[in-house]
Amino acid sequence: MSTKVEKICSNDLRYRNGVLNSVYIYFKENLGILIGLLSMCIILSVLSPAFATTENILNVLRQVSTNANLAFGMTFAIIITGIDLSVGSILAVSGTVAAGLIARNGLPLWMAVTVGILVGTFLGFINGFIVARTGMPYFIATLAMMQIARGAAYIYTNGMPIRTDSPAFTALGNGYLGPVPLPIIYSTVFLIGTSILLNKTKFGRHVYAVGGNRDAAIFSGINIKKIEILVFTLIGFLCGVSGVVLCARMSSGQPTVGVGFELDAIAAVILGGTSFAGGIGKIGGTMIGVLVIGVLNNGLNLLNINSFWQLVAKGLVILLAVYVDILKKKKKK
Amino acid sequence: MYMDNVILEMKDIHKSFPGVYALNGVNLDLIQGEVHALLGENGAGKSTLIKVLAGIHSVDKGEVFINGAKCRIDNVQDSQKHGISVIHQELCLVPNMTVTENIFLGREIYKAGFLDKRSMHIKAQNLFDSLQLNIKVDVKVSSLSVAQQQMVEIAKALLVDSAIIVMDEPTSSLTEKEVEMLFKTIRELKAKNISVIYISHKLEELFQITDRVTVLRDGKYIGTKITKNTTKDELISMMVGRELTEYYTKSKHDFGDVILKVENLSKANVLDNISFNLRKGEILGISGLVGAGRTELARAIFGIDRFDSGTVTLEGKVMKIKSPKEAMDSGIALVPENRKEQGMFSIKSVSYNITLLVLDKFIKMAKVHNNLEEQITDEYVQKLSIKTPSNEQPVGNLSGGNQQKTVIAKWLATMPKVLILDEPTRGVDVGAKAEIYSIMSMLAEQGVGIIMISSELPEIINMSDRVLVMNKGRITGILEREELSQERIMQYATGGIKDEH
């Protein structure tokens, strides 16, 4: 009585031609936003001769590197239907602590950097721990952490930037690997690392499960609390690294750094096609979102447009991109 | 003989969606005061037809007559204006509002600019009284049972003087007793000359409550029968388009050793001293009314909820179950009662769903072996004959039966020794039901111990080797296969007799 299974694309190309096909799928999934990014680049190249230069492109990439790191982490949070509002504040704490340990305590560079990153990781862990243990909404727990960590950064620095003139430290943010600025290298490593984590590991699949259907995940024996803690700890780590690097670039630990960074990271994640409903999203998409925001800022700068307009433009781009996405989904139905 | 009081007539309705011909020349006529069943497998077009009637979908071609006058239904308001009320499977009530507030939502009564709570209260109470229902109108809807909530929906429909009430699978989450209550109310509606379109998969019910049956298959109109002049077999063959020779597959084989032993399991106010054995290859049915503690028992054994005292022994070893993970690792699987909320990941692919619990088999050191993943998926798609266009199809796009089979596949992939199925055929069409029964038999034959919790007595009686009946958290009876009958089970389920077992 069982009907024969009909399968249109069993053994389809994807599994024979791995790399090529994943590139194809990547383009197909992100077609809309990629066209947007590309047309923006073309228009800017025409309008401003300074845009399509190696120098400017590296500049854009370096500028977006911090947002990229934060947005990669934010992608995990949003996939599990969460959010992390504390990324900017945690970044500030990590940076100021690293700078402080060098300038005030004379700790060796490696130790100061490690402690800075660990502080960020630990604060992320606390976010995850609170959420997992108490069942507090992500929004509330991280909103509280946003205040606490920002306050801690002010307290630690007395509200004043901590200057460091250690050239080795500064080099972490301003150095180059060949022609490529170091922050770009770090972000590339994180891009690859977080992609692998999300696509190629059990942890990644479980992240999608928790976001896709929490109850079903529980019934599937997935330890939701563990996933939550790991996700927020990962975000904390990424904030820690970004904070230290940013601080090194500025040669000082500034308690005010990173205000509003959480919103840019969220914007990038959304532009990249991650759904607020959970269970859907890719690091590769987030990367495009980051680039869209970066190119937009850079282009408007090059065209000498008042920076206030940049905010308006960013908002409009988000509305447009999400609207296109909604239209696409409606059409599918 | 009825021609003069046809209240609704839908003629040659066509509706297509991109890639799907959902309705292809469907007819339906409804007589005043009749209960008319709409029958068909999932995907037959019942829901689409109802959505046309409710004004959610517009038709491509076809005509709708109400009281003999041709009319257009372009939106939900049009539909309501014509006296049509639809009670959807997912009830549309606001849980934190009272019964009265829900009934009057959007059509509140005002007096001097303020809400006239008194007259709304009285009117609401009168409505329930006229249906002979004992529901307090000032309690919050969230405190009512699903069955009572349905009654609130019905009352809501009566308030606007609906002439036609559509019920979409109203009994899918009701117990036998609650179904009785619903039927009583439906008869009250009939007495008020209100017509009911009744959608259900449960054939037994149709014979109890409906006057006529219209069968759809693959979006086509197959025919309309007068219920008392037709048979279950005839309806089934109309639905599936072929004779269904064996509906319940039950293999005959010997049982092995005791595999699962539950002793004195208790949880305050939920489970009271539950003890039973399950043997290899046995199908143990668990019957009882909703709230009897059946699902809670399954959840406790599977580690979703903690229990206060008692032991669960698997293959002679006392288990320490703190979470589903431990239960899973030791070979217990639970297919939960609520497929959409607890069982599946709708937006994720068939392949993702089937392989989620066996990721270790093909993900090693941050490398996914796609071939292996595909192999595992194919194996279970074939074994359970899951009908899907591809393994990459989101499960949410499949029919209810195939969704359920995917959830079962997810658990079979873990090669369980004990499989607990909670309402395994809820919301599943006849064809898929029969397939699920044959899968159960196949597993039992292979020595898997199966616990089947079900509110459908025919299923319990035909599939179980033994039946454990529960009432208020206690086991009130254990019946052997030879002693099974609907009456006996119901007696135990309602706590009527104490059992000496």
Short mmCIF file of N, CA and C in Angstrom, two decimals, chain A residues 1-12 14-16 196 199-223 278-281 331-333, chain B residues 244 246 299 302 304 324-325 328 334 336 340-345 347-348 352 355-357 359-360 362-363 366-368 370-371 373-374 378 381-382 385-392 410-411 434-435:
data_model
loop_
_atom_site.label_atom_id
_atom_site.label_comp_id
_atom_site.label_asym_id
_atom_site.label_seq_id
_atom_site.Cartn_x
_atom_site.Cartn_y
_atom_site.Cartn_z
N MET A 1 0.80 -1.20 0.00
CA MET A 1 0.00 0.00 0.00
C MET A 1 0.85 1.28 0.00
N SER A 2 2.12 1.12 0.34
CA SER A 2 2.94 2.31 0.39
C SER A 2 3.25 2.80 -1.02
N THR A 3 3.06 4.07 -1.20
CA THR A 3 3.34 4.65 -2.51
C THR A 3 4.84 4.78 -2.67
N LYS A 4 5.29 4.60 -3.89
CA LYS A 4 6.72 4.77 -4.16
C LYS A 4 7.13 6.22 -3.88
N VAL A 5 8.27 6.34 -3.28
CA VAL A 5 8.76 7.68 -2.95
C VAL A 5 9.21 8.38 -4.21
N GLU A 6 8.66 9.56 -4.40
CA GLU A 6 9.09 10.31 -5.57
C GLU A 6 10.12 11.32 -5.13
N LYS A 7 11.20 11.30 -5.80
CA LYS A 7 12.21 12.30 -5.45
C LYS A 7 12.72 12.97 -6.70
N ILE A 8 12.52 14.25 -6.73
CA ILE A 8 12.88 14.97 -7.95
C ILE A 8 14.39 15.12 -8.03
N CYS A 9 14.99 15.46 -6.91
CA CYS A 9 16.42 15.73 -7.03
C CYS A 9 17.24 14.90 -6.05
N SER A 10 17.01 13.61 -6.05
CA SER A 10 17.89 12.78 -5.24
C SER A 10 19.26 12.80 -5.91
N ASN A 11 20.26 12.67 -5.09
CA ASN A 11 21.62 12.72 -5.63
C ASN A 11 21.87 13.98 -6.44
N ASP A 12 21.31 15.09 -6.01
CA ASP A 12 21.48 16.27 -6.86
C ASP A 12 22.92 16.73 -6.84
N ARG A 14 24.56 19.11 -5.78
CA ARG A 14 25.20 19.68 -4.62
C ARG A 14 26.24 18.77 -3.97
N TYR A 15 25.90 17.50 -3.92
CA TYR A 15 26.80 16.63 -3.18
C TYR A 15 27.95 16.11 -4.03
N ARG A 16 27.83 16.30 -5.33
CA ARG A 16 28.94 15.85 -6.17
C ARG A 16 29.96 16.97 -6.29
N ILE A 196 32.12 27.93 10.05
CA ILE A 196 32.32 26.50 10.29
C ILE A 196 31.49 26.07 11.49
N ASN A 199 27.80 25.93 10.44
CA ASN A 199 27.40 25.02 9.35
C ASN A 199 27.93 23.62 9.47
N LYS A 200 29.05 23.47 10.16
CA LYS A 200 29.73 22.19 10.08
C LYS A 200 29.84 21.47 11.41
N THR A 201 29.16 21.98 12.41
CA THR A 201 29.28 21.29 13.69
C THR A 201 27.90 20.95 14.25
N LYS A 202 27.91 20.03 15.18
CA LYS A 202 26.71 19.65 15.90
C LYS A 202 26.14 20.86 16.63
N PHE A 203 27.06 21.63 17.24
CA PHE A 203 26.65 22.84 17.95
C PHE A 203 25.81 23.73 17.04
N GLY A 204 26.29 23.92 15.80
CA GLY A 204 25.58 24.77 14.85
C GLY A 204 24.17 24.27 14.58
N ARG A 205 24.05 22.98 14.34
CA ARG A 205 22.72 22.42 14.07
C ARG A 205 21.81 22.60 15.26
N HIS A 206 22.38 22.45 16.45
CA HIS A 206 21.57 22.62 17.65
C HIS A 206 21.13 24.07 17.82
N VAL A 207 22.00 25.01 17.42
CA VAL A 207 21.63 26.42 17.47
C VAL A 207 20.39 26.66 16.61
N TYR A 208 20.40 26.11 15.40
CA TYR A 208 19.22 26.25 14.53
C TYR A 208 18.00 25.60 15.15
N ALA A 209 18.22 24.47 15.81
CA ALA A 209 17.09 23.75 16.41
C ALA A 209 16.44 24.59 17.52
N VAL A 210 17.28 25.17 18.38
CA VAL A 210 16.75 25.97 19.49
C VAL A 210 15.95 27.14 18.94
N GLY A 211 16.46 27.77 17.88
CA GLY A 211 15.75 28.91 17.30
C GLY A 211 14.54 28.49 16.50
N GLY A 212 14.65 27.35 15.83
CA GLY A 212 13.58 26.91 14.93
C GLY A 212 12.35 26.46 15.70
N ASN A 213 12.55 25.78 16.80
CA ASN A 213 11.42 25.33 17.62
C ASN A 213 11.96 24.86 18.97
N ARG A 214 11.84 25.77 19.91
CA ARG A 214 12.40 25.53 21.24
C ARG A 214 11.87 24.25 21.89
N ASP A 215 10.54 24.09 21.85
CA ASP A 215 9.95 22.92 22.50
C ASP A 215 10.41 21.64 21.83
N ALA A 216 10.41 21.66 20.51
CA ALA A 216 10.85 20.47 19.79
C ALA A 216 12.31 20.17 20.12
N ALA A 217 13.10 21.22 20.33
CA ALA A 217 14.50 21.01 20.68
C ALA A 217 14.61 20.32 22.04
N ILE A 218 13.76 20.76 22.99
CA ILE A 218 13.76 20.12 24.31
C ILE A 218 13.39 18.65 24.16
N PHE A 219 12.33 18.39 23.37
CA PHE A 219 11.89 17.01 23.17
C PHE A 219 12.91 16.20 22.40
N SER A 220 13.83 16.87 21.73
CA SER A 220 14.86 16.15 20.99
C SER A 220 16.11 15.95 21.84
N GLY A 221 16.00 16.24 23.12
CA GLY A 221 17.12 16.00 24.01
C GLY A 221 18.26 16.99 23.87
N ILE A 222 17.97 18.14 23.28
CA ILE A 222 19.02 19.16 23.14
C ILE A 222 19.05 20.00 24.42
N ASN A 223 20.26 20.20 24.94
CA ASN A 223 20.41 20.99 26.16
C ASN A 223 20.38 22.47 25.81
N GLY A 278 13.66 33.45 14.21
CA GLY A 278 14.57 32.40 14.66
C GLY A 278 14.72 31.24 13.70
N GLY A 279 15.82 30.52 13.88
CA GLY A 279 16.03 29.30 13.11
C GLY A 279 16.59 29.47 11.72
N ILE A 280 16.68 30.72 11.26
CA ILE A 280 17.17 30.96 9.90
C ILE A 280 18.24 32.04 9.94
N GLY A 281 19.34 31.84 9.20
CA GLY A 281 20.37 32.85 9.13
C GLY A 281 21.71 32.23 8.84
N LYS A 331 5.60 36.06 -2.09
CA LYS A 331 5.53 35.48 -3.42
C LYS A 331 5.65 33.96 -3.34
N LYS A 332 6.50 33.51 -2.46
CA LYS A 332 6.69 32.06 -2.30
C LYS A 332 5.39 31.40 -1.88
N LYS A 333 4.66 32.09 -0.99
CA LYS A 333 3.42 31.50 -0.48
C LYS A 333 2.37 31.50 -1.56
N LEU B 244 -8.95 0.11 0.56
CA LEU B 244 -7.95 -0.03 1.60
C LEU B 244 -8.19 -1.39 2.24
N GLU B 246 -6.21 -3.46 4.23
CA GLU B 246 -5.91 -3.63 5.65
C GLU B 246 -5.69 -2.26 6.26
N ARG B 299 6.11 11.94 29.66
CA ARG B 299 7.10 12.99 29.88
C ARG B 299 8.04 12.64 31.03
N PHE B 302 10.49 9.98 29.96
CA PHE B 302 11.45 10.51 28.98
C PHE B 302 12.33 11.62 29.56
N ILE B 304 11.47 14.70 30.58
CA ILE B 304 11.09 16.10 30.36
C ILE B 304 10.71 16.71 31.71
N PRO B 324 15.91 14.63 28.86
CA PRO B 324 15.67 13.76 27.71
C PRO B 324 16.95 13.15 27.15
N LYS B 325 18.06 13.86 27.34
CA LYS B 325 19.32 13.35 26.81
C LYS B 325 19.65 11.96 27.36
N MET B 328 17.26 9.38 25.98
CA MET B 328 17.61 9.12 24.59
C MET B 328 18.83 8.21 24.48
N LEU B 334 10.61 9.40 22.34
CA LEU B 334 9.24 9.88 22.55
C LEU B 334 8.80 10.73 21.37
N PRO B 336 6.21 13.19 20.52
CA PRO B 336 5.27 13.93 21.35
C PRO B 336 3.91 14.12 20.70
N LYS B 340 3.42 19.93 15.70
CA LYS B 340 3.93 21.23 15.25
C LYS B 340 4.74 21.92 16.34
N GLU B 341 4.24 21.85 17.57
CA GLU B 341 4.92 22.59 18.63
C GLU B 341 6.10 21.84 19.23
N GLN B 342 6.00 20.50 19.28
CA GLN B 342 7.01 19.77 20.02
C GLN B 342 7.82 18.80 19.17
N GLY B 343 7.28 18.48 18.01
CA GLY B 343 7.92 17.40 17.26
C GLY B 343 8.86 17.83 16.17
N MET B 344 8.46 18.86 15.42
CA MET B 344 9.24 19.10 14.21
C MET B 344 9.74 20.53 14.11
N PHE B 345 10.71 20.69 13.24
CA PHE B 345 11.26 22.00 12.95
C PHE B 345 10.75 22.37 11.56
N ILE B 347 10.49 24.93 9.58
CA ILE B 347 11.21 25.68 8.55
C ILE B 347 12.45 24.94 8.07
N LYS B 348 12.78 23.85 8.76
CA LYS B 348 13.99 23.13 8.38
C LYS B 348 13.63 21.95 7.47
N TYR B 352 17.32 17.72 7.59
CA TYR B 352 17.73 18.28 8.88
C TYR B 352 16.96 17.61 10.01
N THR B 355 17.89 13.81 10.61
CA THR B 355 19.25 13.50 11.08
C THR B 355 19.63 14.23 12.37
N LEU B 356 18.73 15.06 12.89
CA LEU B 356 19.12 15.92 14.01
C LEU B 356 19.64 15.16 15.23
N LEU B 357 19.13 13.96 15.45
CA LEU B 357 19.53 13.24 16.65
C LEU B 357 20.71 12.31 16.42
N LEU B 359 23.59 13.29 14.58
CA LEU B 359 24.60 14.11 13.92
C LEU B 359 25.99 13.50 14.02
N ASP B 360 26.24 12.80 15.13
CA ASP B 360 27.58 12.21 15.32
C ASP B 360 27.94 11.23 14.23
N PHE B 362 27.61 11.59 11.07
CA PHE B 362 28.18 12.15 9.83
C PHE B 362 28.88 13.50 10.00
N ILE B 363 28.86 14.04 11.23
CA ILE B 363 29.65 15.25 11.44
C ILE B 363 30.83 14.88 12.31
N ALA B 366 34.34 19.04 12.71
CA ALA B 366 33.94 20.20 11.92
C ALA B 366 33.89 19.90 10.43
N LYS B 367 33.57 18.65 10.10
CA LYS B 367 33.37 18.34 8.68
C LYS B 367 32.06 17.55 8.54
N VAL B 368 31.21 18.03 7.65
CA VAL B 368 29.95 17.34 7.42
C VAL B 368 30.11 16.39 6.24
N ASN B 370 28.38 14.89 3.67
CA ASN B 370 27.05 15.05 3.07
C ASN B 370 26.49 13.75 2.52
N ASN B 371 27.37 12.91 2.01
CA ASN B 371 26.88 11.65 1.44
C ASN B 371 26.21 10.79 2.49
N GLU B 373 24.93 11.84 5.31
CA GLU B 373 23.71 12.51 5.73
C GLU B 373 22.58 12.16 4.77
N GLU B 374 22.90 12.23 3.48
CA GLU B 374 21.92 11.92 2.45
C GLU B 374 21.46 10.47 2.54
N ASP B 378 17.73 9.27 3.08
CA ASP B 378 17.09 8.41 2.08
C ASP B 378 16.54 7.14 2.72
N VAL B 381 13.38 8.00 4.60
CA VAL B 381 12.34 8.48 3.69
C VAL B 381 11.72 7.28 2.98
N GLN B 382 12.56 6.33 2.60
CA GLN B 382 12.04 5.15 1.92
C GLN B 382 11.32 4.20 2.88
N SER B 385 8.11 5.59 3.74
CA SER B 385 7.51 6.20 2.55
C SER B 385 6.98 7.61 2.83
N ILE B 386 7.93 8.48 3.16
CA ILE B 386 7.62 9.89 3.34
C ILE B 386 7.55 10.52 1.97
N LYS B 387 6.41 11.11 1.65
CA LYS B 387 6.26 11.70 0.32
C LYS B 387 6.73 13.15 0.36
N THR B 388 7.86 13.39 -0.26
CA THR B 388 8.40 14.75 -0.30
C THR B 388 9.08 14.96 -1.65
N PRO B 389 8.95 16.17 -2.20
CA PRO B 389 9.60 16.42 -3.49
C PRO B 389 11.12 16.26 -3.40
N SER B 390 11.70 16.62 -2.27
CA SER B 390 13.14 16.41 -2.11
C SER B 390 13.48 16.40 -0.63
N ASN B 391 14.68 15.94 -0.32
CA ASN B 391 15.10 15.91 1.08
C ASN B 391 15.34 17.30 1.63
N GLU B 392 15.43 18.27 0.74
CA GLU B 392 15.71 19.64 1.18
C GLU B 392 14.43 20.43 1.42
N LYS B 410 12.76 10.70 12.68
CA LYS B 410 13.81 11.32 13.49
C LYS B 410 14.14 10.42 14.67
N TRP B 411 13.11 9.82 15.25
CA TRP B 411 13.34 8.99 16.42
C TRP B 411 13.81 7.60 16.05
N ALA B 434 -2.87 4.42 8.23
CA ALA B 434 -2.64 3.00 7.98
C ALA B 434 -1.15 2.73 7.86
N GLU B 435 -0.42 3.66 7.25
CA GLU B 435 1.02 3.47 7.11
C GLU B 435 1.71 3.51 8.47
#
